[in-house]
């Protein structure tokens, strides 16, 4: 049984943005600020929480990176380049170029290139709809990601290099579980070319 099975599989972060778009309900904190035509409420704790969670995820990821650096001493870190492409016909060539440039800049040695096929973006906005039910695949159920974990467990690489966190998961809890699993069970780290950022306010 996968160590991830107990993890809550939440909705995609993008779906939360779509759900909240256009809502004007005040959700707490502060007094209204006078506007031109009507009072407006100051930003609530939701944005602060998003920023805080992004910082926590980044901190956890960097913790396992530091462990990998300490364990390797003076040798270059070996990484697996991983990409999630939007369709079976798409090729990850552009991602490979970006990932190789990042590896060259940081002195990583890429030992393998792995990729999986993602759900079309239009279906990720409505995970509860009939069009997308059963379509989204958590990272540990993807063949390319499973191969990445196998190579990490066998000591063939020290970490995984990806473009951004959405190549892994847009769900905070799921993404957190992946970082912890890599660090605690594979003794590996996750490196992002584009660091975690909170969802932009709508």
Short mmCIF file of C-alpha atoms in Angstrom, two decimals:
data_model
loop_
_atom_site.label_atom_id
_atom_site.label_comp_id
_atom_site.label_asym_id
_atom_site.label_seq_id
_atom_site.Cartn_x
_atom_site.Cartn_y
_atom_site.Cartn_z
CA UNK A 1 0.00 0.00 0.00
CA UNK A 2 1.37 3.42 -0.90
CA UNK A 3 2.40 5.65 2.01
CA UNK A 4 0.32 8.36 0.40
CA UNK A 5 -3.00 6.53 0.60
CA UNK A 6 -3.91 8.20 3.88
CA UNK A 7 -3.47 11.67 2.42
CA UNK A 8 -6.53 13.81 1.83
CA UNK A 9 -6.93 14.26 -1.90
CA UNK A 10 -8.24 17.80 -2.07
CA UNK A 11 -9.45 19.79 -5.00
CA UNK A 12 -7.07 21.58 -7.30
CA UNK A 13 -6.09 25.05 -6.08
CA UNK A 14 -7.27 26.45 -9.40
CA UNK A 15 -10.76 25.19 -8.68
CA UNK A 16 -10.81 27.19 -5.45
CA UNK A 17 -9.89 30.30 -7.39
CA UNK A 18 -12.67 29.61 -9.89
CA UNK A 19 -15.15 28.95 -7.08
CA UNK A 20 -14.31 32.20 -5.26
CA UNK A 21 -14.26 34.38 -8.38
CA UNK A 22 -16.93 37.01 -8.17
CA UNK A 23 -17.82 36.38 -4.53
CA UNK A 24 -17.98 39.55 -2.46
CA UNK A 25 -18.93 38.08 0.88
CA UNK A 26 -16.85 39.42 3.78
CA UNK A 27 -15.15 36.51 5.55
CA UNK A 28 -13.87 38.19 8.67
CA UNK A 29 -11.37 40.54 10.23
CA UNK A 30 -11.21 44.31 10.31
CA UNK A 31 -13.55 47.17 9.78
CA UNK A 32 -14.80 48.42 6.41
CA UNK A 33 -12.73 51.01 4.58
CA UNK A 34 -14.64 53.80 2.86
CA UNK A 35 -14.52 53.65 -0.91
CA UNK A 36 -15.83 55.95 -3.62
CA UNK A 37 -19.26 54.36 -3.89
CA UNK A 38 -19.48 51.88 -1.07
CA UNK A 39 -17.46 50.64 1.90
CA UNK A 40 -14.90 47.94 1.10
CA UNK A 41 -13.42 45.45 3.52
CA UNK A 42 -9.67 45.16 4.05
CA UNK A 43 -8.02 41.98 2.86
CA UNK A 44 -8.89 39.13 5.16
CA UNK A 45 -6.72 36.44 6.66
CA UNK A 46 -7.28 34.17 3.61
CA UNK A 47 -4.49 35.87 1.66
CA UNK A 48 -2.22 35.80 4.71
CA UNK A 49 -2.92 32.08 5.13
CA UNK A 50 -2.08 31.40 1.47
CA UNK A 51 1.21 33.27 1.82
CA UNK A 52 1.96 31.48 5.09
CA UNK A 53 1.26 28.04 3.58
CA UNK A 54 3.44 28.78 0.55
CA UNK A 55 6.24 29.78 2.91
CA UNK A 56 5.81 26.59 4.96
CA UNK A 57 5.93 24.40 1.87
CA UNK A 58 9.01 26.20 0.57
CA UNK A 59 10.67 25.88 3.99
CA UNK A 60 10.01 22.13 4.16
CA UNK A 61 11.35 21.64 0.66
CA UNK A 62 14.50 23.63 1.48
CA UNK A 63 15.00 21.62 4.69
CA UNK A 64 15.32 18.37 2.71
CA UNK A 65 17.54 20.12 0.15
CA UNK A 66 19.97 21.13 2.92
CA UNK A 67 20.02 17.54 4.18
CA UNK A 68 20.90 16.30 0.70
CA UNK A 69 23.69 18.89 0.34
CA UNK A 70 25.16 17.90 3.72
CA UNK A 71 25.07 14.19 2.81
CA UNK A 72 26.78 14.70 -0.55
CA UNK A 73 29.75 16.68 0.75
CA UNK A 74 31.65 17.96 -2.29
CA UNK A 75 30.04 15.82 -4.99
CA UNK A 76 27.49 17.33 -7.40
CA UNK A 77 23.87 16.53 -6.63
CA UNK A 78 22.26 14.07 -9.05
CA UNK A 79 18.71 14.92 -10.09
CA UNK A 80 15.91 13.45 -12.15
CA UNK A 81 14.31 15.93 -14.54
CA UNK A 82 10.53 15.52 -14.34
CA UNK A 83 7.84 17.11 -16.49
CA UNK A 84 4.06 16.93 -16.75
CA UNK A 85 2.87 17.44 -20.32
CA UNK A 86 -0.69 18.57 -21.19
CA UNK A 87 -1.59 15.81 -23.65
CA UNK A 88 -0.33 12.50 -25.07
CA UNK A 89 0.78 14.31 -28.25
CA UNK A 90 2.78 16.95 -26.35
CA UNK A 91 6.52 16.53 -25.85
CA UNK A 92 8.41 17.94 -22.87
CA UNK A 93 11.27 19.30 -25.02
CA UNK A 94 10.80 22.91 -23.90
CA UNK A 95 10.74 21.81 -20.26
CA UNK A 96 13.90 19.77 -20.79
CA UNK A 97 15.71 22.87 -22.05
CA UNK A 98 14.64 24.92 -19.01
CA UNK A 99 15.45 22.12 -16.57
CA UNK A 100 18.87 21.55 -18.16
CA UNK A 101 19.69 25.25 -17.93
CA UNK A 102 18.70 25.26 -14.23
CA UNK A 103 20.80 22.15 -13.59
CA UNK A 104 23.80 23.69 -15.36
CA UNK A 105 23.48 26.89 -13.36
CA UNK A 106 23.33 25.05 -10.02
CA UNK A 107 25.86 22.34 -10.83
CA UNK A 108 23.35 19.47 -10.75
CA UNK A 109 23.92 16.36 -12.83
CA UNK A 110 20.72 15.16 -14.56
CA UNK A 111 20.68 11.35 -14.45
CA UNK A 112 17.32 10.71 -16.18
CA UNK A 113 14.38 12.52 -17.78
CA UNK A 114 10.88 11.35 -16.89
CA UNK A 115 7.45 12.70 -17.75
CA UNK A 116 3.75 12.00 -17.39
CA UNK A 117 0.64 13.25 -19.18
CA UNK A 118 -1.58 15.73 -17.29
CA UNK A 119 -5.30 16.28 -17.31
CA UNK A 120 -6.38 18.94 -19.84
CA UNK A 121 -6.43 22.31 -18.04
CA UNK A 122 -10.13 22.93 -18.76
CA UNK A 123 -11.18 19.93 -16.68
CA UNK A 124 -9.05 20.83 -13.65
CA UNK A 125 -11.23 23.85 -12.86
CA UNK A 126 -14.23 21.72 -12.00
CA UNK A 127 -13.04 18.52 -10.30
CA UNK A 128 -16.56 17.68 -9.11
CA UNK A 129 -18.02 17.71 -12.62
CA UNK A 130 -18.77 14.51 -14.48
CA UNK A 131 -16.25 15.49 -17.16
CA UNK A 132 -13.33 15.36 -14.76
CA UNK A 133 -14.26 12.74 -12.17
CA UNK A 134 -11.65 10.00 -12.10
CA UNK A 135 -9.43 11.86 -14.57
CA UNK A 136 -6.97 13.60 -12.23
CA UNK A 137 -4.14 11.33 -11.18
CA UNK A 138 -2.18 11.98 -7.98
CA UNK A 139 1.59 12.03 -8.58
CA UNK A 140 2.23 8.66 -6.92
CA UNK A 141 -0.22 6.99 -9.32
CA UNK A 142 1.57 8.28 -12.42
CA UNK A 143 4.02 5.87 -14.10
CA UNK A 144 6.74 8.49 -14.61
CA UNK A 145 6.57 9.70 -11.02
CA UNK A 146 6.57 6.11 -9.68
CA UNK A 147 9.73 5.50 -11.69
CA UNK A 148 11.26 8.65 -10.22
CA UNK A 149 10.52 7.41 -6.70
CA UNK A 150 11.99 4.00 -7.51
CA UNK A 151 15.24 5.53 -8.72
CA UNK A 152 15.42 7.78 -5.66
CA UNK A 153 14.86 4.87 -3.27
CA UNK A 154 17.59 2.91 -5.00
CA UNK A 155 20.02 5.80 -4.60
CA UNK A 156 20.33 6.52 -8.33
CA UNK A 157 19.60 10.22 -7.74
CA UNK A 158 19.46 12.70 -4.87
CA UNK A 159 16.45 14.74 -5.93
CA UNK A 160 13.89 15.71 -8.54
CA UNK A 161 14.06 18.87 -10.64
CA UNK A 162 10.76 20.26 -11.93
CA UNK A 163 9.55 23.50 -13.47
CA UNK A 164 7.03 24.38 -10.74
CA UNK A 165 4.97 22.77 -8.00
CA UNK A 166 1.98 22.26 -10.33
CA UNK A 167 3.99 19.57 -12.12
CA UNK A 168 3.60 17.67 -8.85
CA UNK A 169 0.24 18.86 -7.45
CA UNK A 170 -1.72 22.08 -7.08
CA UNK A 171 -3.30 20.80 -3.87
CA UNK A 172 -1.34 21.98 -0.81
CA UNK A 173 -1.91 18.84 1.27
CA UNK A 174 -0.99 16.52 -1.57
CA UNK A 175 2.09 18.57 -2.47
CA UNK A 176 3.15 18.62 1.19
CA UNK A 177 2.81 14.82 1.36
CA UNK A 178 5.02 14.40 -1.70
CA UNK A 179 7.78 16.63 -0.28
CA UNK A 180 7.71 14.75 3.04
CA UNK A 181 7.69 11.35 1.35
CA UNK A 182 10.68 12.24 -0.81
CA UNK A 183 12.62 13.60 2.16
CA UNK A 184 11.75 11.00 4.77
CA UNK A 185 11.44 7.80 2.74
CA UNK A 186 13.64 8.44 -0.29
CA UNK A 187 16.18 10.78 1.40
CA UNK A 188 15.70 13.07 -1.57
CA UNK A 189 14.77 16.67 -2.25
CA UNK A 190 12.53 18.50 -4.70
CA UNK A 191 13.93 21.50 -6.59
CA UNK A 192 11.61 23.94 -8.36
CA UNK A 193 12.74 26.31 -11.10
CA UNK A 194 9.80 28.57 -10.12
CA UNK A 195 9.38 28.69 -6.36
CA UNK A 196 6.06 28.27 -4.54
CA UNK A 197 3.83 31.29 -4.63
CA UNK A 198 0.45 31.84 -2.99
CA UNK A 199 -2.60 31.94 -5.23
CA UNK A 200 -3.15 35.47 -6.49
CA UNK A 201 -6.12 37.23 -4.86
CA UNK A 202 -9.26 37.39 -7.02
#
